[in-house]
Amino acid sequence: MKIGIRKLQILRRTVQISVLVGLFMVPIIARYHNYAASNEIDRVVEKWDGTAAGAMISTLDTAIRLLPGAEHERAGIMQRDTDAAIAYAQQIRGSVWSADIGPLSLTDPLAVAESSLASKKFPWVLAVGLFIPLLATLLLGRVFCSWICPAGLMFEMNDKLRGVLRFLELPPRNLRMERSTKYGLLAAGLLLTTVLAVPVLGYIYPPAVLSREIHDLVFATFDRAEHGRFGFWVGGMSWMTFVFMTIIAIELFVSRRWWCRYVCPGGGLYSLLGTFRPLRVKLKHEKCTECVLCVAACPMGLNPMKNEMGMECDSCGVCISSCNDDALGYAIAGPSKPIAQTSPEAGP
Amino acid sequence: MPPKLTRRNFLARLGSGAITIVGIAGTGLFAALGDVDDAAACVRPPGALPEEDFLATCIRCGRCTDACPNRCITPFTEEAGRELALAPGARQFGTPVIFARRQACMLCNGEPGDGLLCTEACPTGALIPTKKSAVAVQESVDMGTAVVDTTICYSYNGASCGACIRACPFEGTALRAGLWERPIVDPEVCIGCGLCERSCVHYPQAIRIKPSTDRDPTTRGRS
Ligand code: SF4
Ligand code: SF4
Ligand code: SF4
Ligand code: SF4
């Protein structure tokens, strides 16, 4: 059991990191696609030799040419098969806000809600993209938060820095807020979206902000290279990065996992959708020794010791790996009831 | 352990929650209403809904940008518009635009498949899926209209140029040559792809795309 959950945590981290790396990769792939379509790969690789832009394209080119069918022999040497390379490059587009991966179209349920409320329409394409994310959320709850969200990964790493602060005897504060704040913000945001007819939450929702900013940063790097300008550059990014950095600062110094616990409108939406999820983290009450380790571990600030894993739990499993007594685990079960009596001796 | 819920505590939680909602929603509101939009700046990808509808429907995801084989779609940011001295209005931030002077839409000419790739990539219907045959493009694409500035165009000023005419995918109808290869635009046929503007040899460009203000791909008939 213990080993299983360790492996699952490693897998989770691997997926999170892959998504973040993917966010940088997709715009590079898009530019590779452009240069391939105009037969410019060899030219830009040569011209941008020794620069970041050149390195990105040449590395990607090497990787794509390793794929089956991406090279063919001509005049005795292996050459790039441009059509095949383009076909590979077209397999992935977008970001965690909405992505196209091979035949799959995936759109964030919050994006779907915003687009259809702002436009007062629900076209078929929206439903196609919504299907898999919605099904996953209905069955598994906030798994987007614990497995996919690139902001979630950064917030988790930021959380580890709080441990460093504590080690340096600079204990950060931990302000607690009303959890329902996120439902309030979700409602306010969707109302504004409907009234103003603009998807408002997409401007502040961290995974969407990160997706856009990373895209624009990579594109700006290439745009600059096309004009012969190289070197370190943070162009293309906007004031939204400062909003994100503010959240990071608040979580570091003022309130642990503040955004995801109390504020995130996306997290709020998935919480609501996942209320009746059949797979969830469950406490085996009789095994619990009330050591409180899980309570300290839960990034969402819930109380697994009291079986208080309601709609807010993102099923990350951190509490399961923190438990030394095998009292927590994934189970097929309905909404859990918190235990009123915490002491087993005093139990009913 | 969570601290005990006292009355004071409760009010503090409620207060901080309210402040957060107002703060974050206010940021969103500012983002949506901050500056006045400069609608004249925006040539949208083909198949785009009417502008107000488009701004409501598009989720600024960038899938159309990534799909374009021709690098002509750009998310509208300060950085992207800098070179052309264009800045996005608040609602336009991150939306897909085409700056024809930099790279114009070649209607996916030479690409596999029979659809315009950006329109097929859009997950929201902000871009209506459109086929790339000449008939389909004529029927539903209206990105804008080319306008010739006859005061600077070489052909209208003593030389004979006509570079733009040969770049036009509907050469002879949308853009045809008059005397001395003077470019003559037929606004009924011109779809606003911008290939003429991109190829104009005069600087600043003597032929430019005026973004469409009344496009409507859903009616499948251009006004
Ligand atoms: S709560 Fe929001 S920011 Fe946090 S992990 Fe979930 S979606 Fe990402
Ligand atoms: S039609 Fe093709 S070339 Fe034109 S903007 Fe769309 S993807 Fe790009
Ligand atoms: S693919 Fe559609 S929703 Fe996404 S940015 Fe382009 S127009 Fe907007
Ligand atoms: S390319 Fe420019 S200068 Fe030449 S004819 Fe066309 S508009 Fe005039």
XYZ file of C-alpha atoms and ligand atoms in Angstrom:
603
model
C 0.000 0.000 0.000
C 2.701 2.442 1.083
C 4.847 1.635 -1.962
C 1.837 2.067 -4.224
C 1.156 5.552 -2.956
C 4.842 6.514 -3.260
C 4.759 5.508 -6.900
C 1.551 7.426 -7.401
C 3.122 10.564 -5.924
C 6.126 10.214 -8.207
C 3.785 9.764 -11.158
C 1.787 12.822 -10.116
C 4.893 14.984 -9.896
C 6.072 13.663 -13.260
C 2.772 14.572 -14.888
C 2.797 18.058 -13.318
C 6.336 18.732 -14.495
C 5.569 17.380 -17.967
C 2.619 19.754 -18.242
C 4.786 22.728 -17.270
C 7.511 21.704 -19.712
C 4.781 21.155 -22.302
C 3.613 24.744 -21.872
C 7.048 25.884 -23.026
C 7.227 23.212 -25.720
C 3.939 23.954 -27.495
C 4.876 27.450 -28.735
C 8.311 26.150 -29.755
C 6.602 23.374 -31.702
C 4.270 25.945 -33.274
C 7.235 27.983 -34.510
C 8.994 24.826 -35.684
C 5.840 24.082 -37.662
C 5.988 27.566 -39.220
C 9.638 27.324 -40.181
C 9.147 23.801 -41.520
C 6.166 24.911 -43.611
C 8.288 27.595 -45.254
C 11.343 25.307 -45.555
C 13.374 27.496 -43.254
C 14.490 25.085 -40.518
C 18.027 24.652 -41.783
C 18.346 28.341 -42.455
C 17.224 29.490 -38.988
C 19.272 26.818 -37.223
C 22.355 28.026 -39.036
C 21.567 31.711 -38.663
C 20.664 31.492 -34.973
C 23.525 29.196 -34.060
C 24.533 29.729 -30.453
C 21.348 31.539 -29.411
C 18.398 30.345 -27.357
C 16.055 30.500 -30.350
C 18.450 28.453 -32.465
C 19.007 25.908 -29.717
C 15.251 25.434 -29.233
C 14.600 24.797 -32.910
C 17.624 22.571 -33.509
C 16.971 20.464 -30.397
C 13.338 20.018 -31.373
C 14.383 19.184 -34.914
C 16.748 16.494 -33.659
C 14.001 15.070 -31.451
C 11.359 15.062 -34.170
C 13.709 13.397 -36.622
C 14.065 10.491 -34.214
C 10.358 9.750 -34.623
C 9.369 7.011 -37.081
C 9.062 8.199 -40.657
C 10.382 11.704 -40.025
C 13.473 11.107 -42.148
C 13.998 9.699 -45.575
C 17.073 8.867 -47.575
C 18.053 11.087 -50.412
C 21.371 11.086 -52.242
C 22.729 8.600 -49.711
C 22.095 10.731 -46.622
C 19.189 10.843 -44.221
C 17.211 14.022 -44.598
C 14.257 15.536 -42.861
C 10.890 14.521 -44.280
C 9.276 17.925 -43.991
C 5.705 16.714 -44.453
C 6.092 14.099 -41.738
C 7.773 16.609 -39.420
C 4.884 19.036 -39.943
C 2.362 16.277 -39.321
C 4.061 15.543 -35.984
C 4.242 19.211 -35.070
C 0.517 19.580 -35.684
C -0.340 16.979 -33.041
C -0.291 19.416 -30.137
C -1.607 22.959 -29.721
C -2.904 25.290 -27.073
C -2.344 25.184 -23.349
C -3.993 23.963 -20.154
C -6.784 26.462 -20.781
C -7.708 24.582 -23.937
C -5.573 22.018 -25.716
C -5.554 19.914 -28.817
C -3.585 16.703 -28.316
C -3.690 14.352 -31.261
C -7.363 13.601 -31.836
C -8.389 14.909 -28.399
C -9.791 18.350 -27.750
C -9.728 19.359 -24.083
C -11.181 22.594 -22.744
C -11.191 23.738 -19.142
C -14.771 23.654 -17.748
C -14.248 27.214 -16.476
C -13.353 28.328 -20.006
C -16.468 26.626 -21.342
C -18.624 28.295 -18.695
C -17.103 31.701 -19.451
C -17.339 31.452 -23.213
C -20.926 30.275 -23.229
C -22.104 32.741 -20.557
C -20.407 35.665 -22.283
C -21.688 34.750 -25.738
C -25.042 33.315 -24.525
C -24.492 30.327 -26.805
C -23.383 26.741 -26.415
C -21.973 25.541 -29.727
C -21.180 21.882 -30.318
C -17.366 22.441 -30.356
C -17.526 23.591 -26.738
C -19.267 20.369 -25.709
C -16.653 18.289 -27.537
C -13.810 19.943 -25.616
C -15.697 19.826 -22.335
C -16.452 16.091 -22.386
C -13.251 14.540 -20.974
C -12.414 17.261 -18.394
C -16.010 17.271 -17.155
C -16.164 13.492 -16.877
C -12.824 13.389 -15.046
C -13.988 16.071 -12.618
C -17.332 14.402 -11.957
C -15.607 11.078 -11.219
C -12.441 12.252 -9.500
C -13.084 15.793 -8.231
C -10.348 18.421 -8.334
C -7.761 16.205 -10.053
C -6.968 19.049 -12.430
C -5.593 20.919 -9.401
C -3.388 18.108 -8.147
C -2.233 16.614 -11.441
C -2.363 19.168 -14.251
C -2.450 22.794 -13.056
C 0.979 24.386 -13.666
C 0.210 27.069 -11.095
C -0.620 24.314 -8.612
C 2.863 22.856 -9.135
C 4.495 26.231 -8.533
C 2.362 26.792 -5.451
C 3.421 23.370 -4.119
C 7.088 24.241 -4.602
C 6.459 27.623 -3.016
C 4.918 25.793 -0.066
C 8.194 23.942 0.429
C 9.916 27.337 0.701
C 7.722 28.035 3.726
C 9.504 25.080 5.341
C 12.824 26.783 4.561
C 11.562 30.007 6.166
C 10.586 28.040 9.266
C 14.011 26.423 9.317
C 15.551 29.902 9.230
C 13.449 30.768 12.284
C 11.355 33.164 10.239
C 8.023 31.396 10.607
C 5.571 32.672 7.988
C 2.062 33.613 9.054
C -0.850 31.408 8.225
C -3.972 33.480 7.860
C -7.107 31.417 7.472
C -10.005 32.611 5.414
C -13.515 31.558 4.622
C -13.342 28.641 2.151
C -16.506 29.780 0.482
C -14.620 32.853 -0.778
C -13.874 30.888 -3.933
C -17.530 30.221 -4.593
C -18.213 33.912 -4.083
C -15.460 34.830 -6.532
C -16.678 32.208 -9.005
C -20.199 33.606 -8.830
C -19.019 37.228 -9.049
C -16.727 36.403 -11.972
C -19.359 34.528 -13.939
C -21.848 37.312 -13.293
C -19.378 39.912 -14.595
C -18.631 37.668 -17.561
C -22.324 37.469 -18.392
C -23.011 41.159 -17.954
C -19.873 42.496 -19.663
C -19.868 39.774 -22.338
C -16.127 39.233 -21.893
C -14.517 36.160 -20.284
C -13.269 37.999 -17.186
C -11.968 35.130 -15.040
C -9.568 34.016 -17.761
C -7.594 37.188 -17.059
C -6.827 36.242 -13.458
C -7.143 32.447 -13.340
C -3.518 31.332 -12.734
C -3.289 28.353 -15.108
C -4.753 30.448 -17.949
C -2.468 33.384 -17.096
C 0.629 31.162 -16.979
C -0.352 29.483 -20.235
C -0.689 32.791 -22.044
C 2.382 34.392 -20.543
C 4.625 31.428 -21.351
C 3.281 31.329 -24.913
C 3.916 35.034 -25.368
C 7.366 34.845 -23.804
C 8.472 32.088 -26.192
C 6.936 33.839 -29.205
C 8.639 37.099 -28.244
C 11.972 35.281 -28.086
C 11.501 34.081 -31.670
C 10.145 37.415 -32.892
C 13.221 39.110 -31.519
C 15.494 36.523 -33.091
C 13.858 37.166 -36.441
C 14.960 40.759 -36.072
C 18.446 39.762 -35.045
C 18.004 40.534 -31.371
C 19.113 37.896 -28.884
C 19.980 37.599 -25.240
C 17.929 37.276 -22.086
C 14.490 38.692 -22.507
C 11.224 38.673 -20.592
C 9.249 40.384 -23.325
C 5.769 39.367 -24.229
C 4.813 39.056 -20.586
C 2.249 41.404 -19.121
C 1.094 42.784 -15.794
C -0.671 39.462 -15.239
C 2.672 37.996 -14.273
C 2.738 40.496 -11.414
C -0.684 39.304 -10.286
C 0.705 35.794 -10.236
C 3.838 36.850 -8.337
C 1.632 38.596 -5.784
C -0.206 35.335 -5.172
C 3.140 33.570 -4.741
C 4.222 36.210 -2.204
C 0.983 35.965 -0.239
C 1.278 32.182 -0.100
C 4.890 32.397 0.994
C 4.510 34.912 3.793
C 0.874 35.307 4.764
C -1.298 32.298 4.150
C -0.441 28.718 3.214
C -1.784 27.666 -0.212
C -4.017 30.724 0.038
C -5.114 30.787 -3.588
C -6.105 27.138 -4.006
C -7.670 26.829 -0.566
C -9.734 29.962 -0.471
C -9.773 31.911 -3.718
C -9.391 29.983 -6.992
C -12.601 30.215 -9.049
C -11.535 27.198 -11.130
C -10.861 25.185 -8.005
C -14.296 26.286 -6.786
C -15.974 25.082 -9.944
C -14.243 21.681 -9.793
C -15.104 21.396 -6.112
C -18.760 21.880 -6.942
C -18.623 19.452 -9.869
C -16.757 16.859 -7.813
C -19.040 16.914 -4.778
C -20.452 13.467 -5.546
C -17.291 11.929 -7.008
C -17.238 8.161 -6.458
C -13.467 7.875 -5.968
C -12.020 9.753 -3.031
C -9.616 9.675 -0.097
C -11.133 7.907 2.875
C -10.176 7.417 6.525
C -10.125 3.944 8.079
C -11.115 5.163 11.469
C -10.112 2.086 13.444
C -6.492 2.268 12.245
C -6.005 5.966 13.030
C -3.788 6.736 16.020
C -4.574 10.457 15.958
C -0.972 11.450 15.384
C -2.094 14.597 13.465
C 0.551 14.081 10.762
C -2.038 14.153 7.998
C -3.626 17.324 9.322
C -0.275 19.092 9.097
C 0.390 17.606 5.665
C -2.828 18.440 3.818
C -2.027 21.279 1.404
C -5.704 22.176 1.203
C -5.922 22.703 4.968
C -8.467 19.948 5.485
C -8.627 17.552 8.391
C -8.184 13.984 7.085
C -8.038 12.723 10.676
C -11.689 13.654 11.014
C -12.464 12.251 7.571
C -13.164 15.824 6.531
C -12.356 15.301 2.831
C -15.334 17.013 1.299
C -15.646 18.733 -2.023
C -12.480 20.777 -1.456
C -10.144 17.750 -1.368
C -8.149 17.527 -4.594
C -7.309 13.844 -4.026
C -3.603 14.635 -4.206
C -2.846 11.835 -1.739
C -0.287 13.809 0.267
C -2.127 12.862 3.466
C -2.029 9.190 2.478
C 1.742 9.237 2.148
C 2.098 11.156 5.396
C 0.227 8.495 7.391
C 2.387 5.901 9.120
C -0.512 3.730 10.190
C -2.122 2.984 6.846
C -5.305 4.677 8.015
C -5.854 6.700 4.833
C -6.325 5.479 1.291
C -8.258 5.892 -1.930
C -11.669 4.220 -1.866
C -14.837 3.974 -3.876
C -17.226 5.869 -1.655
C -19.810 8.618 -1.560
C -19.381 11.995 0.131
C -17.678 11.453 3.473
C -19.175 12.470 6.752
C -16.777 14.198 9.126
C -16.353 12.390 12.399
C -17.565 14.397 15.334
C -15.786 12.358 17.987
C -12.076 12.364 17.362
C -10.951 10.027 20.128
C -11.403 6.309 19.299
C -11.741 5.428 23.007
C -14.548 7.879 23.398
C -16.185 6.708 20.193
C -19.799 5.671 19.888
C -5.013 22.426 14.148
C -7.458 25.040 12.933
C -7.986 27.748 15.522
C -11.278 27.780 17.396
C -14.016 29.657 15.659
C -14.841 32.646 17.793
C -17.121 35.486 16.805
C -14.206 37.821 16.136
C -12.453 35.141 14.191
C -15.552 34.551 12.119
C -15.898 38.210 11.218
C -12.218 38.374 10.272
C -12.655 35.410 7.939
C -15.747 36.875 6.398
C -14.051 40.253 5.987
C -10.898 38.885 4.397
C -13.055 36.796 2.066
C -15.062 39.825 0.992
C -11.910 41.897 0.462
C -10.428 39.103 -1.636
C -13.504 38.786 -3.835
C -13.673 42.523 -4.419
C -9.911 42.694 -5.049
C -9.666 39.836 -7.491
C -12.958 40.479 -9.265
C -11.933 44.145 -9.468
C -8.680 43.114 -11.124
C -10.675 41.108 -13.652
C -13.017 44.030 -14.170
C -10.087 46.362 -14.703
C -8.638 43.861 -17.166
C -11.877 43.818 -19.096
C -12.627 47.527 -19.032
C -9.215 49.134 -18.511
C -8.639 51.000 -21.765
C -10.794 51.812 -24.685
C -10.449 49.310 -27.508
C -8.883 50.446 -30.699
C -11.084 48.266 -32.872
C -9.601 49.691 -36.030
C -6.398 47.852 -35.233
C -7.811 44.349 -35.449
C -7.825 42.113 -38.459
C -9.172 38.812 -37.125
C -8.418 35.346 -38.486
C -10.842 34.054 -41.146
C -14.226 32.784 -39.994
C -14.270 35.129 -36.985
C -17.628 36.060 -35.512
C -18.734 39.718 -35.534
C -16.349 41.660 -33.286
C -18.516 41.999 -30.144
C -19.534 38.351 -30.387
C -15.955 37.366 -31.023
C -14.670 39.191 -27.919
C -17.317 37.373 -25.868
C -16.757 33.906 -27.293
C -12.972 33.718 -27.693
C -11.232 32.395 -24.566
C -7.776 33.643 -25.641
C -6.396 30.100 -25.676
C -3.986 30.457 -28.573
C -4.991 27.288 -30.378
C -5.548 29.181 -33.634
C -2.142 30.844 -33.231
C -0.444 27.481 -32.834
C -2.400 25.955 -35.704
C -1.505 28.550 -38.328
C 1.240 27.134 -40.556
C 2.049 30.596 -41.763
C 2.830 32.399 -38.492
C 0.370 35.141 -39.320
C -1.853 34.911 -36.228
C -0.441 36.555 -33.112
C -1.955 36.911 -29.649
C -2.437 40.671 -29.343
C 0.003 41.853 -26.666
C 1.978 45.024 -26.144
C 5.056 43.240 -27.404
C 3.386 41.847 -30.519
C 2.025 45.241 -31.537
C 5.077 47.306 -30.615
C 6.748 47.101 -33.986
C 3.606 48.481 -35.646
C 2.884 50.964 -32.856
C -0.369 49.215 -31.991
C -1.412 48.411 -28.431
C -4.218 46.070 -27.465
C -7.295 47.522 -25.804
C -8.252 45.831 -22.547
C -10.730 43.418 -24.085
C -8.440 42.699 -26.998
C -5.570 41.534 -24.834
C -4.480 38.052 -25.870
C -7.012 37.767 -28.684
C -5.770 36.528 -32.056
C -4.943 39.203 -34.625
C -3.302 39.281 -38.017
C -0.806 42.042 -38.710
C -0.786 41.710 -42.484
C 2.258 43.929 -42.858
C 4.278 41.371 -40.928
C 2.667 38.201 -42.199
C -0.583 37.896 -44.116
C -3.050 35.020 -44.258
C -2.360 32.728 -47.213
C -5.596 30.828 -46.657
C -3.677 27.657 -45.801
C -2.607 27.300 -49.399
C -0.422 24.206 -49.806
C -1.399 22.670 -46.491
C -2.909 19.185 -46.247
C -6.640 18.980 -45.527
C -9.501 20.940 -47.002
C -10.196 23.393 -44.164
C -8.586 26.589 -42.904
C -6.491 25.235 -40.024
C -7.112 28.058 -37.548
C -10.870 27.726 -37.908
C -10.646 23.985 -37.327
C -8.503 24.446 -34.216
C -10.822 26.871 -32.416
C -12.501 25.182 -29.414
C -15.191 27.797 -28.876
C -16.676 28.564 -32.264
C -15.218 32.085 -32.145
C -13.825 31.076 -35.520
C -16.428 29.210 -37.563
C -14.938 26.156 -39.329
C -14.394 27.163 -42.940
C -13.337 25.222 -46.020
C -10.488 26.615 -48.056
C -11.969 26.284 -51.529
C -12.272 29.570 -53.386
C -16.059 29.337 -53.270
C -16.213 28.728 -49.510
C -13.703 31.480 -48.812
C -15.639 33.930 -50.967
C -18.828 32.971 -49.206
C -17.786 33.319 -45.595
C -14.422 35.005 -45.123
C -14.409 38.731 -44.534
C -11.338 39.859 -42.633
C -11.409 43.330 -44.110
C -11.024 45.251 -47.320
C -7.931 46.515 -49.076
C -7.745 50.283 -49.546
C -5.238 51.930 -51.872
C -3.698 55.227 -50.866
C -3.451 56.760 -54.330
C -1.362 59.649 -53.068
C 1.639 57.394 -52.420
C 1.137 54.250 -54.550
C 3.888 54.134 -57.189
C 1.493 53.197 -59.975
C -0.649 56.227 -59.290
C 2.390 58.479 -59.139
C 4.225 58.160 -62.361
C 5.671 54.661 -62.146
C 4.226 51.266 -62.933
C 4.436 48.711 -60.124
C 1.559 46.277 -59.583
C 3.393 44.020 -57.109
C 0.278 43.790 -54.941
C -1.906 42.642 -57.809
C 0.175 39.542 -58.404
C 0.081 38.659 -54.692
C -3.707 38.654 -54.550
C -5.305 35.172 -54.437
C -8.261 36.621 -56.355
C -6.150 38.504 -58.840
C -8.196 39.999 -61.597
C -11.381 40.227 -59.549
C -10.619 41.374 -55.992
C -7.592 43.312 -57.167
C -7.131 44.089 -60.821
C -4.772 46.228 -62.806
C -5.886 49.445 -64.370
C -3.832 51.674 -66.638
C -0.105 51.652 -65.638
C -0.845 48.660 -63.388
C -2.772 50.828 -61.022
C -4.345 48.530 -58.406
C -8.154 48.656 -58.345
C -9.937 46.940 -55.449
C -13.383 45.401 -55.701
C -14.602 45.478 -52.090
C -17.276 42.901 -52.902
C -14.683 40.268 -53.762
C -11.748 41.299 -51.548
C -11.631 39.110 -48.415
C -8.948 41.081 -46.570
C -6.255 38.391 -46.455
C -3.605 41.109 -46.543
C -1.279 39.469 -49.059
C -1.322 42.698 -51.102
C -0.365 44.795 -48.084
C 2.376 42.319 -47.231
C 3.839 42.534 -50.720
C 3.569 46.272 -51.302
C 6.969 47.593 -52.255
C 6.254 51.111 -51.038
C 7.015 52.007 -47.461
C 4.789 52.824 -45.700
C 2.464 50.420 -47.476
C 0.298 52.107 -50.085
C -2.314 49.366 -49.925
C -3.655 48.440 -46.526
C -6.381 46.310 -45.008
C -9.221 48.130 -43.325
C -10.519 45.603 -40.772
C -14.053 44.468 -41.365
C -16.627 45.987 -39.047
C -19.673 44.091 -40.254
C -18.447 40.574 -40.933
C -20.741 37.694 -40.131
C -19.607 34.205 -41.135
C -22.758 32.640 -39.686
C -24.996 34.129 -42.335
C -22.810 32.602 -45.038
C -23.179 35.566 -47.268
C -21.109 38.673 -47.202
C -22.577 42.069 -47.015
S -7.052 25.662 -7.106
Fe -6.759 26.801 -9.021
S -4.653 27.426 -9.048
Fe -4.874 25.891 -7.468
S -4.377 24.000 -8.415
Fe -6.559 24.221 -8.652
S -6.899 25.255 -10.564
Fe -4.751 25.484 -10.059
S -6.437 30.495 -42.884
Fe -4.514 29.394 -42.612
S -2.942 30.904 -43.157
Fe -4.840 32.060 -42.816
S -4.762 32.639 -40.644
Fe -5.866 30.713 -40.738
S -4.336 29.133 -40.390
Fe -3.237 31.032 -40.940
S -8.691 29.266 -31.042
Fe -10.653 30.354 -30.920
S -10.962 30.666 -28.711
Fe -8.811 30.161 -28.996
S -7.765 32.124 -29.199
Fe -8.263 31.447 -31.285
S -10.245 32.393 -31.729
Fe -9.953 32.503 -29.522
S 2.470 47.180 -54.477
Fe 2.034 49.094 -53.403
S 2.997 50.677 -54.645
Fe 2.850 48.850 -55.939
S 0.929 49.075 -57.013
Fe 0.452 47.891 -55.206
S -0.161 49.431 -53.685
Fe 0.862 50.539 -55.344
